[in-house]
mmCIF file of C-alpha atoms in Angstrom:
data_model
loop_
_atom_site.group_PDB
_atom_site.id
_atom_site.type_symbol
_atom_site.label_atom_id
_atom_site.label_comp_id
_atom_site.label_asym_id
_atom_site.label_seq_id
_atom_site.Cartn_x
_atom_site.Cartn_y
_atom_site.Cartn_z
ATOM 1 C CA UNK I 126 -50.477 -15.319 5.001
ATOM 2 C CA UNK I 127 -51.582 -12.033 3.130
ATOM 3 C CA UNK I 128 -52.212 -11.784 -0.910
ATOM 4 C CA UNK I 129 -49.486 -9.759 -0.886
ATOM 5 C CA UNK I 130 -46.739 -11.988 0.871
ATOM 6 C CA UNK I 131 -48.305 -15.344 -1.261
ATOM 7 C CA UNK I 132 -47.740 -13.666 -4.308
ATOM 8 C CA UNK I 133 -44.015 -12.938 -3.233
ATOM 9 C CA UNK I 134 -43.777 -16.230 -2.132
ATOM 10 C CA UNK I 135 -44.805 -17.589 -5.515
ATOM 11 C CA UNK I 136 -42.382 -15.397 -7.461
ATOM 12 C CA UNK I 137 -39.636 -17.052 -5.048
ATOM 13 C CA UNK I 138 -40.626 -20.177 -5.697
ATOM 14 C CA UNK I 139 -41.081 -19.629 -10.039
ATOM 15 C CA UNK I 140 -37.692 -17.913 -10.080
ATOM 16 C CA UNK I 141 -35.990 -20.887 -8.147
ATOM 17 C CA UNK I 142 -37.858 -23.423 -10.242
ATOM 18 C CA UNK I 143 -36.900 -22.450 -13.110
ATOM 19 C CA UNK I 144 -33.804 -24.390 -15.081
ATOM 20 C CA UNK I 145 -30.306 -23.473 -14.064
ATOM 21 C CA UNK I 146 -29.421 -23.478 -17.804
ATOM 22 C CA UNK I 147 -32.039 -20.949 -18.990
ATOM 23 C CA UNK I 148 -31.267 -17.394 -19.234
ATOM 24 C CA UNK I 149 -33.243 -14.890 -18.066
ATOM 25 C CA UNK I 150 -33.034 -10.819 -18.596
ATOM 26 C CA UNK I 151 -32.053 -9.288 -15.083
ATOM 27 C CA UNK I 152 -30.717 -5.867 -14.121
ATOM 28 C CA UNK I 153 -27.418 -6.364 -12.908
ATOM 29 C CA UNK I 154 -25.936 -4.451 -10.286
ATOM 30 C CA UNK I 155 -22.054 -4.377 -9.381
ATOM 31 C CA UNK I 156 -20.716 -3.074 -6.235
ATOM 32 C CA UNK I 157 -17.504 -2.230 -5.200
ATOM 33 C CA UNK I 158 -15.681 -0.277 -2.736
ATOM 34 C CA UNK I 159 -12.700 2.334 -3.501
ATOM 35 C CA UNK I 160 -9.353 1.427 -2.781
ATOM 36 C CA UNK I 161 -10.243 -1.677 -0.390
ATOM 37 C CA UNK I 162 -6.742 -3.081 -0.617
ATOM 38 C CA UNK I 163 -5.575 -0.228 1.654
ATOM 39 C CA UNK I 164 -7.784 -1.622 4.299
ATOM 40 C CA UNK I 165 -6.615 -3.905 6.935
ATOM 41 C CA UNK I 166 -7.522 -7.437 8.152
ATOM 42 C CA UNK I 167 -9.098 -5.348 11.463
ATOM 43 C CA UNK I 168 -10.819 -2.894 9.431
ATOM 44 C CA UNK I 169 -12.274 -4.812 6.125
ATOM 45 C CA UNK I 170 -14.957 -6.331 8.355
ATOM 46 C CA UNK I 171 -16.334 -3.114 9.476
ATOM 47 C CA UNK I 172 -15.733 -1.713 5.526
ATOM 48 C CA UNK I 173 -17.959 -5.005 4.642
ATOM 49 C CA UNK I 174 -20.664 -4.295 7.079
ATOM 50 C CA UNK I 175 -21.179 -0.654 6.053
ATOM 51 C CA UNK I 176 -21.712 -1.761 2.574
ATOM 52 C CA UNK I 177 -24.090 -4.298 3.521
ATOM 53 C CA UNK I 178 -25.681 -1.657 5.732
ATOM 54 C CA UNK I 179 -25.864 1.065 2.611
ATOM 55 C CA UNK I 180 -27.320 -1.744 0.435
ATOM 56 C CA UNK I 181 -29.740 -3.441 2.443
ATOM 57 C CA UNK I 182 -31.350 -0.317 4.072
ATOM 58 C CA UNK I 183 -31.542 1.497 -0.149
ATOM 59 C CA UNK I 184 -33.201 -1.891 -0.831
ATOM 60 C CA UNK I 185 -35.782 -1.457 2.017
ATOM 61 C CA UNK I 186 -36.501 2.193 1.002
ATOM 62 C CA UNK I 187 -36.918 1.586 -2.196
ATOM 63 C CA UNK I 188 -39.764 -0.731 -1.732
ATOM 64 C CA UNK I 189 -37.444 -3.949 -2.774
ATOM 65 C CA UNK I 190 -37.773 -6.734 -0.558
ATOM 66 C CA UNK I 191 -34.790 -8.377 0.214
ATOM 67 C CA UNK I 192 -36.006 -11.675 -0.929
ATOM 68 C CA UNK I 193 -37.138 -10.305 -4.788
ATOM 69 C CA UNK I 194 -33.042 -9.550 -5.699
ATOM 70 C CA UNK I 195 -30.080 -12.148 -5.789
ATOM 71 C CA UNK I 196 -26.791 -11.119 -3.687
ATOM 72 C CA UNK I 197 -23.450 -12.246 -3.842
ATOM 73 C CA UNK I 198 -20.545 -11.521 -1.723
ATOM 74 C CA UNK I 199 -17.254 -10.404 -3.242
ATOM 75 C CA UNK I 200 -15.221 -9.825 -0.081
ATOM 76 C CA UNK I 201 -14.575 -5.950 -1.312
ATOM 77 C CA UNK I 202 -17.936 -5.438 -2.527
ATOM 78 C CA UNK I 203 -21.436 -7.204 -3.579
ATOM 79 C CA UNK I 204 -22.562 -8.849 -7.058
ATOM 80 C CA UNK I 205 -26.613 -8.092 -7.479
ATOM 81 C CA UNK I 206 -29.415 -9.378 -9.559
ATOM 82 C CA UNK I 207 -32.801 -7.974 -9.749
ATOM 83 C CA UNK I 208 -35.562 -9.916 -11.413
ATOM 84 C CA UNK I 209 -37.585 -8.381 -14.612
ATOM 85 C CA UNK I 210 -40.678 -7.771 -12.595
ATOM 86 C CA UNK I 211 -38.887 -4.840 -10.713
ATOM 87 C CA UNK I 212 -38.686 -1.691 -12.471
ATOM 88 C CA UNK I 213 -35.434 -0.782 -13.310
ATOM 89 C CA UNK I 214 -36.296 2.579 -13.361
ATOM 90 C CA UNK I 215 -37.150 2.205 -9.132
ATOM 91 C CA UNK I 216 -33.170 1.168 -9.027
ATOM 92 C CA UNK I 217 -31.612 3.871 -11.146
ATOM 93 C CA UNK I 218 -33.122 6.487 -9.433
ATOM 94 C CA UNK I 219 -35.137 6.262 -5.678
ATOM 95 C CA UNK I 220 -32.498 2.828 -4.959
ATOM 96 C CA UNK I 221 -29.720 4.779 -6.312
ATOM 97 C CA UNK I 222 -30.837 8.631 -4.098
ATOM 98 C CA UNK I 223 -31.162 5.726 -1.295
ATOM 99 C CA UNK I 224 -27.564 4.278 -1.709
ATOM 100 C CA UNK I 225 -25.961 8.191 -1.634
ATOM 101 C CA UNK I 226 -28.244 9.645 1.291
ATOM 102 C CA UNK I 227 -26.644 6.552 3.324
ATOM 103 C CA UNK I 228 -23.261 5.868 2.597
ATOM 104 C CA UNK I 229 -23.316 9.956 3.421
ATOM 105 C CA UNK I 230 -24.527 9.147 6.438
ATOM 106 C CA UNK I 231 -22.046 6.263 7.159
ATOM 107 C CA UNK I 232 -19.114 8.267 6.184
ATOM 108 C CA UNK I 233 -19.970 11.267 8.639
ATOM 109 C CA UNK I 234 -17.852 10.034 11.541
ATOM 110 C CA UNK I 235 -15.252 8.394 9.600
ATOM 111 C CA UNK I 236 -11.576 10.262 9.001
ATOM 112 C CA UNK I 237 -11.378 7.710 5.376
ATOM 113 C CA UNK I 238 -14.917 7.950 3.705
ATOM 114 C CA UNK I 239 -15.974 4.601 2.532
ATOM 115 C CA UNK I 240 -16.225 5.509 -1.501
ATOM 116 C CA UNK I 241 -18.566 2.869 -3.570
ATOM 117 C CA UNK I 242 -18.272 2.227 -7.513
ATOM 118 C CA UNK I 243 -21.735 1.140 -8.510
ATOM 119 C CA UNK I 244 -22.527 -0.182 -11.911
ATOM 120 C CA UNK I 245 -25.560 -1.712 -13.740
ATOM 121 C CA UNK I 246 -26.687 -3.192 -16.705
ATOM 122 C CA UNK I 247 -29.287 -5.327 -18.303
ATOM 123 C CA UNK I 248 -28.823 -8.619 -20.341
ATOM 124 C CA UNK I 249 -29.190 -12.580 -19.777
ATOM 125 C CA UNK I 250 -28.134 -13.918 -16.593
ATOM 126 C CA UNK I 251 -28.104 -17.734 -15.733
ATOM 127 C CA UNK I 252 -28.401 -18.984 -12.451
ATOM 128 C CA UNK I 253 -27.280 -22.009 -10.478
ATOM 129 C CA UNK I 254 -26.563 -22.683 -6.882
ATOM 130 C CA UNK I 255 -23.052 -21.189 -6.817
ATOM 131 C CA UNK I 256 -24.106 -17.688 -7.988
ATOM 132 C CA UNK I 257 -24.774 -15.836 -11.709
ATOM 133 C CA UNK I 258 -22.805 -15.827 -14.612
ATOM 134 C CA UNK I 259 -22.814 -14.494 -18.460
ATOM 135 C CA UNK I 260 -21.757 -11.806 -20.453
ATOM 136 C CA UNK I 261 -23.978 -9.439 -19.103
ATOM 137 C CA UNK I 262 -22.576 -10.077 -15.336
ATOM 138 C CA UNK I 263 -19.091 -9.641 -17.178
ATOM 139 C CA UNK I 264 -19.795 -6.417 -18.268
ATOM 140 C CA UNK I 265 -21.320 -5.282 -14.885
ATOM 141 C CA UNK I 266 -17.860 -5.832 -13.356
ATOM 142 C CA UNK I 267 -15.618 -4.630 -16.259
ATOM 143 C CA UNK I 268 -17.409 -0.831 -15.343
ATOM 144 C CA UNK I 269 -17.475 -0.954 -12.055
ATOM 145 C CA UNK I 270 -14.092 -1.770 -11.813
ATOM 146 C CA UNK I 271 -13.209 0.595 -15.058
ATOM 147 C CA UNK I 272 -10.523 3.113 -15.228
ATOM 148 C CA UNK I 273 -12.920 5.851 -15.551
ATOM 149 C CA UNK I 274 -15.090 4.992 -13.022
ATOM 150 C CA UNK I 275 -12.014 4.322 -10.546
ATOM 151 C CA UNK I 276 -10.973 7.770 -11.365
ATOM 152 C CA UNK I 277 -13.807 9.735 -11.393
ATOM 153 C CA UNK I 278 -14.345 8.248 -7.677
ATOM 154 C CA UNK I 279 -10.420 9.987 -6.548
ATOM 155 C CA UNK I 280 -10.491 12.976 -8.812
ATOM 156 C CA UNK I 281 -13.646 14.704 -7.908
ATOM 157 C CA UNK I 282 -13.128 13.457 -3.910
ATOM 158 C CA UNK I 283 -16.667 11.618 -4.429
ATOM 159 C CA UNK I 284 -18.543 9.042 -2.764
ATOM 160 C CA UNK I 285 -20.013 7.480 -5.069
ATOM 161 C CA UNK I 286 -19.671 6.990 -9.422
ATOM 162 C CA UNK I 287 -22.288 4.834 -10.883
ATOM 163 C CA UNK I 288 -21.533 3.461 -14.393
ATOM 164 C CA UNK I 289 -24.369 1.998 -16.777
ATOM 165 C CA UNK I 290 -23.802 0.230 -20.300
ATOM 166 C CA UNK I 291 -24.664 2.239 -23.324
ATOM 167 C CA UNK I 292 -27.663 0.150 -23.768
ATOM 168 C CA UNK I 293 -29.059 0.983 -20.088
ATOM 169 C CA UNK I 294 -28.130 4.331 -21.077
ATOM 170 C CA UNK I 295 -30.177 4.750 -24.369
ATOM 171 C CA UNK I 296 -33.533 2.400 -22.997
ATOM 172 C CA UNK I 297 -33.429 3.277 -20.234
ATOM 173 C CA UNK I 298 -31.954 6.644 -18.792
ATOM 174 C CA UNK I 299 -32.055 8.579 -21.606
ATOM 175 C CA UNK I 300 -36.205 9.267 -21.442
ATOM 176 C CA UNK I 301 -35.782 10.525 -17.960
ATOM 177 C CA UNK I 302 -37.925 9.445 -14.429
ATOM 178 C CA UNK I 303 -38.301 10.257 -10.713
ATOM 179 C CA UNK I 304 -34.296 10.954 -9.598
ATOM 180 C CA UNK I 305 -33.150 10.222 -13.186
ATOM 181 C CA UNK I 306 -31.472 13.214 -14.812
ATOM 182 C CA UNK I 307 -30.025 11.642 -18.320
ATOM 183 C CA UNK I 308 -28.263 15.041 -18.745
ATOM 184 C CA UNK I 309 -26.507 14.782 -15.342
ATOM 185 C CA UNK I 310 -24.471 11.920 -17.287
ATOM 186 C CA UNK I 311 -21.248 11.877 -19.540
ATOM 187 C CA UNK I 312 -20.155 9.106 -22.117
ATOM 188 C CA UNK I 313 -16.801 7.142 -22.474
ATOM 189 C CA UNK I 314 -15.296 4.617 -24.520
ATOM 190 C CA UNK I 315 -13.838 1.917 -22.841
ATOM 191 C CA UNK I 316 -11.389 -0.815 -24.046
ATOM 192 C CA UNK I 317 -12.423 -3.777 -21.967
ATOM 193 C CA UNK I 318 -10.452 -7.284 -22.676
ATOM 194 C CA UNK I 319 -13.543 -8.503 -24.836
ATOM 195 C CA UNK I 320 -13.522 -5.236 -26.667
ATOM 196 C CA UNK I 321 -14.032 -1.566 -26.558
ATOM 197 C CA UNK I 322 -17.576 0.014 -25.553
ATOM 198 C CA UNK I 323 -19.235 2.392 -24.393
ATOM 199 C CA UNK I 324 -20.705 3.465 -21.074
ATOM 200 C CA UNK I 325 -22.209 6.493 -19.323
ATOM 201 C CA UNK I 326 -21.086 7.574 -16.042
ATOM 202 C CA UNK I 327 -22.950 9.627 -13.230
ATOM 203 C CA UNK I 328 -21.439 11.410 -9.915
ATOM 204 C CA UNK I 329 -24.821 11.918 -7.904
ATOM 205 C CA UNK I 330 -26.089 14.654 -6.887
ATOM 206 C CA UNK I 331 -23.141 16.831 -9.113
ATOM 207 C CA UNK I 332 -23.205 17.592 -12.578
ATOM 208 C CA UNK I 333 -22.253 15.377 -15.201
ATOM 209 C CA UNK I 334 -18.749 14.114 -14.420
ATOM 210 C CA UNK I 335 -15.529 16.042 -17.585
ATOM 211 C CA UNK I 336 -14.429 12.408 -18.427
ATOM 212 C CA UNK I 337 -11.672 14.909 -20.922
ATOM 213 C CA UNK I 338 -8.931 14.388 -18.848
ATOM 214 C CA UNK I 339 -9.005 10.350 -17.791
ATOM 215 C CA UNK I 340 -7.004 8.793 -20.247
ATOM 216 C CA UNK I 341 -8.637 5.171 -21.912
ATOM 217 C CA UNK I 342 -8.146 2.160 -20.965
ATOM 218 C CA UNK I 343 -5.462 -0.580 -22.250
ATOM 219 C CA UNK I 344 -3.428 -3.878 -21.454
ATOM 220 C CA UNK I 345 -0.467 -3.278 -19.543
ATOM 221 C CA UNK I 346 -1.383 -0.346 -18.364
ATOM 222 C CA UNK I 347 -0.630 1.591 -14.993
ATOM 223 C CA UNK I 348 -3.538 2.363 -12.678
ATOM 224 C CA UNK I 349 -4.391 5.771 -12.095
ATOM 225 C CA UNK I 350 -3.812 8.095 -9.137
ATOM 226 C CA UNK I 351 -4.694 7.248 -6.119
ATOM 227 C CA UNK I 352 -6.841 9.771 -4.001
ATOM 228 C CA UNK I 353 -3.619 11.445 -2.683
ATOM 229 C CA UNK I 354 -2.884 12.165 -5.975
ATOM 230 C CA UNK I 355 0.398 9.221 -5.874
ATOM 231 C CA UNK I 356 1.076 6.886 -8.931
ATOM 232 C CA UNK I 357 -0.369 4.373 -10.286
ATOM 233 C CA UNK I 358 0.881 0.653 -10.011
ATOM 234 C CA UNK I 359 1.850 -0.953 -13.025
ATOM 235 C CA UNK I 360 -0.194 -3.909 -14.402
ATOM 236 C CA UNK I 361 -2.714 -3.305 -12.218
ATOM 237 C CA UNK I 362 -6.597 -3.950 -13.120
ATOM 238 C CA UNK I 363 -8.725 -1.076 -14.400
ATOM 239 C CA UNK I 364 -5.575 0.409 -15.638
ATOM 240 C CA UNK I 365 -4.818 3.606 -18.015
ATOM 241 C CA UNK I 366 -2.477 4.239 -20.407
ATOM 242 C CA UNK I 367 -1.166 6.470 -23.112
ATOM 243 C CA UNK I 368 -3.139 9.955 -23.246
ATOM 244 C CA UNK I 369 -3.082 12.671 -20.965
ATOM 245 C CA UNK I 370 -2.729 12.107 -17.457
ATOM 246 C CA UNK I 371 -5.210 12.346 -14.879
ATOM 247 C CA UNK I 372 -6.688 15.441 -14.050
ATOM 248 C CA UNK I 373 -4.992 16.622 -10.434
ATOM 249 C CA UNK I 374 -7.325 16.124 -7.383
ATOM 250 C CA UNK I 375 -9.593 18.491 -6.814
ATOM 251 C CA UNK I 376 -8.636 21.845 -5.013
ATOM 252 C CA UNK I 377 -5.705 23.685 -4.306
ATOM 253 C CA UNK I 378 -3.157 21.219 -4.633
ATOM 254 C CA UNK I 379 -0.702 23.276 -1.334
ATOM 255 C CA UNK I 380 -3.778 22.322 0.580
ATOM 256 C CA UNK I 381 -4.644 18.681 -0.025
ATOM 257 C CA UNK I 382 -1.220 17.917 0.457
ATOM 258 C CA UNK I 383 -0.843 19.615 3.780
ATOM 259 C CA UNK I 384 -4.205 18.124 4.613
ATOM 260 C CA UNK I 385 -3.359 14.524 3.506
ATOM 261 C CA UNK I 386 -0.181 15.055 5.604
ATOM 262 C CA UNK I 387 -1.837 16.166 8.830
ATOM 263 C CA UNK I 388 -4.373 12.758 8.080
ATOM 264 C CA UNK I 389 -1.556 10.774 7.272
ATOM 265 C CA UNK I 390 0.286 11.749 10.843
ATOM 266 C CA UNK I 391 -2.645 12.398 13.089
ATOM 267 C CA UNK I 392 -0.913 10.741 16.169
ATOM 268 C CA UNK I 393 2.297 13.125 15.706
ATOM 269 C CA UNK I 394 0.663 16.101 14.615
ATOM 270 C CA UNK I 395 -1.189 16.333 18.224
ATOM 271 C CA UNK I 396 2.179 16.396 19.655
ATOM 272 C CA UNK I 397 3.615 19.187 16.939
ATOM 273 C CA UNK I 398 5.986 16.828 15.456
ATOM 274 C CA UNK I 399 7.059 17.194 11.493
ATOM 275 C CA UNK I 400 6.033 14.870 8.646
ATOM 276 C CA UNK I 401 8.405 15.363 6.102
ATOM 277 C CA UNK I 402 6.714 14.532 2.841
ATOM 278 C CA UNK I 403 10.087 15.152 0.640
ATOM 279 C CA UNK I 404 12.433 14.213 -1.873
ATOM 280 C CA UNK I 405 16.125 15.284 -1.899
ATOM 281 C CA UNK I 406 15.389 17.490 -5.048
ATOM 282 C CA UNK I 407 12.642 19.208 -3.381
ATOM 283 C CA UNK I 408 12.591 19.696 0.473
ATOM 284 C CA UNK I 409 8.791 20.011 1.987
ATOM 285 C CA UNK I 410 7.735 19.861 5.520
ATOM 286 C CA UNK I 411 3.722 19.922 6.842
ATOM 287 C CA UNK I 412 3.385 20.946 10.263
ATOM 288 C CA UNK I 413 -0.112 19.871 12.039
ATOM 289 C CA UNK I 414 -0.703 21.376 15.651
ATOM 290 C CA UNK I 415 -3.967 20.734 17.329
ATOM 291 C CA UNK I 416 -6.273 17.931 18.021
ATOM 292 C CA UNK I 417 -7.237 15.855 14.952
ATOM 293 C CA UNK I 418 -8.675 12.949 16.444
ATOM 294 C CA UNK I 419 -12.079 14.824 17.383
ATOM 295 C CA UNK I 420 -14.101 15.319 13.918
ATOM 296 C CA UNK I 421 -17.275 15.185 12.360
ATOM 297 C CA UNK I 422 -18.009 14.848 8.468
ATOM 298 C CA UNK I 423 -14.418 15.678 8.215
ATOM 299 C CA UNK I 424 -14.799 18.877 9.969
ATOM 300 C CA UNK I 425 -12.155 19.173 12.946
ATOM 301 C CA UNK I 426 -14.173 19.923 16.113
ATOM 302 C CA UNK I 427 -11.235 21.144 17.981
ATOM 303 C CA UNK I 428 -8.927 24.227 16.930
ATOM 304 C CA UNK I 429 -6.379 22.731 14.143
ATOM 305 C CA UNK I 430 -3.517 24.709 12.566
ATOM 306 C CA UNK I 431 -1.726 23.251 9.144
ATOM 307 C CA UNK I 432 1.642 24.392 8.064
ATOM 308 C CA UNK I 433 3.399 24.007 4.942
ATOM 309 C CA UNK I 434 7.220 24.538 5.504
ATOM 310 C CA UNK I 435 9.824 24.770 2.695
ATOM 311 C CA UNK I 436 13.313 25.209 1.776
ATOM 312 C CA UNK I 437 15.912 26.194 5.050
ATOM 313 C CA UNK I 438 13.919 29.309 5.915
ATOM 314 C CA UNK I 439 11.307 26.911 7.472
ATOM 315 C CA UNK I 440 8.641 29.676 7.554
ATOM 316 C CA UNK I 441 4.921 28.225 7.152
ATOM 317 C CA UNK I 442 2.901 29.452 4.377
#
C-alpha cells in the first residue's frame, strides 16, 4: 500500500473513530434538484443517477476522493460533508466549475434540463451511523431549498444557483481564489423558521444574479413561479410572500409561451394539431408543425415552425 493511500486510510479510520457526540467543523454541502416533484416514478431514477453522475465525477476532478467526504441520499437530491483537511476553497471553485461543465453536459440531449440548487456552509456537524445533524446541516438545507435560490434557478432559465451562508461568504469567498469571483455574487435576506439571515447567491458562469425582484421569504406563503412562468402553490416550502412578484421568465414572454406549448404537446405538434393554452376571457392558440422529437442542447435538428394564433382571425404571428 503506497504513503499516499495509508495516510488516507488513516484519516478514514481517525474520522470514524472519533465519538458520535463530538462536533466537528465540516463544509457542508446541500444538493437538490429543481422541480423533482414533476418527475415520475419511471423517470426519478434516471434524474437520481445523473446527479450522482454530476457529483461523483466533480468529486474525482477536483482531486477529492470519494472516500475523504460523507454522502447522504435524499431521494431528490444528496446531503454532503467534507472534512476540515480539504480546502474549502478546492469546493467553491474547481468542485463547483466541475459540477456546471457536467450537469451541461448531462442536460445536452435532454428536452427538460436537469436544474441543481447547490448550497454550502461551514459550522459543527455531529456524526453517527444514521447520517449528520446540527444547526449548521439545518442551514445548508434551509438555502438550498430557499425561495431565492428556487427562483433564481426558473427566472434566469439556469442550471445551476449555488447559495453560501453569510459567514462562507465573508471567510471565505470574499478574498477571492482559482474560479472564485466574490463579485460575481449578490446578497439576500432570508426569513428562515429559526430566523432571518443572510446569504449570498451565485449563477455560474453569469454575472451576479438582480435578487430586486424575488420577493422574501415568510410562513404561509405561496411558492413562486414555476419555470413556465404558472403560480405558485400555497403553503408550499421555500415559499414567498408579500412584495413584488417575481420577475417574468426570461425572454420575450410571446415566445416562451409558444415554445413551452410546442414542449408541452410534442406528440401533437408533429401531426399539426392545436394546443389551446386559453381561458374564456382571453382566447390563445400555439400551433407547432415539424419534428420536435429530434434535438440537441435544445436546438431542434429538424425544420420546426411555432405559431401563435389569437382571437377568431386565427392568423399566426
Amino acid at each position: 500500500m503506497g504513503r499516499q493511500a495509508q495516510r488516507e486510510r488513516g484519516h478514514a479510520v481517525e474520522h470514524d473513530a472519533l465519538d458520535a457526540g463530538e462536533a466537528r467543523y465540516e463544509l457542508v454541502i446541500s444538493v437538490d434538484a429543481r422541480r423533482s416533484g414533476q418527475y415520475s416514478d419511471a423517470e426519478k431514477p434516471r434524474m437520481r443517477e445523473r446527479i450522482y453522475r454530476v457529483l461523483e465525477a466533480a468529486f474525482a476532478q477536483a482531486g477529492v476522493g470519494g472516500d475523504a467526504v460523507h454522502m447522504e441520499d435524499r431521494g431528490d437530491g444528496v446531503l454532503v460533508s467534507v472534512p476540515g483537511r480539504i480546502a474549502v476553497t478546492r469546493l467553491l471553485g474547481l468542485w463547483m466549475v466541475e459540477v456546471h461543465e457536467n450537469l451541461r453536459e448531462e442536460n445536452r440531449s435532454l428536452l427538460v434540463p436537469l436544474g441543481l440548487r447547490v448550497a454550502m456552509h461551514v459550522g459543527p456537524v455531529r456524526h453517527d451511523s444514521r447520517g449528520i445533524s446540527g444547526r449548521a446541516v439545518d442551514l445548508t438545507c434551509r438555502l438550498a431549498d430557499s425561495a431565492v435560490a428556487r427562483q433564481l434557478l426558473d427566472r434566469e432559465r439556469a442550471d445551476l444557483v449555488l447559495a453560501v451562508s453569510d459567514s462562507l461568504y465573508v471567510d471565505v469567498v470574499s478574498a477571492g481564489g482559482k474560479f472564485i469571483e466574490p463579485a460575481r455574487f449578490s446578497p439576500a435576506r432570508l426569513a428562515l423558521k429559526e430566523g432571518e439571515v443572510s446569504a449570498w447567491f451565485h449563477l455560474p458562469g453569469r454575472p451576479a444574479p438582480d435578487i430586486g425582484p424575488i420577493a422574501p421569504e415568510g410562513p404561509g406563503a405561496t411558492e413562486g413561479p414555476d419555470a413556465t412562468g404558472k403560480p405558485g402553490v400555497p403553503g408550499k416550502p421555500g415559499a414567498t410572500v408579500g412584495g413584488p412578484p417575481a420577475a417574468p421568465v426570461g425572454g420575450p414572454e410571446a415566445a416562451l409561451a409558444a415554445m413551452d406549448a410546442a414542449l408541452a404537446a410534442r406528440d401533437a405538434a408533429a401531426a399539426g394539431r392545436r394546443v389551446d393554452d386559453s381561458d374564456e376571457d382571453g382566447p390563445a392558440q400555439y400551433i407547432a408543425q415539424g419534428d420536435l422529437s429530434v434535438h440537441r442542447n435544445n436546438v431542434y435538428q429538424q425544420p420546426v415552425h411555432i405559431g401563435r394564433v389569437t382571437g377568431d382571425s386565427h392568423r399566426k404571428d
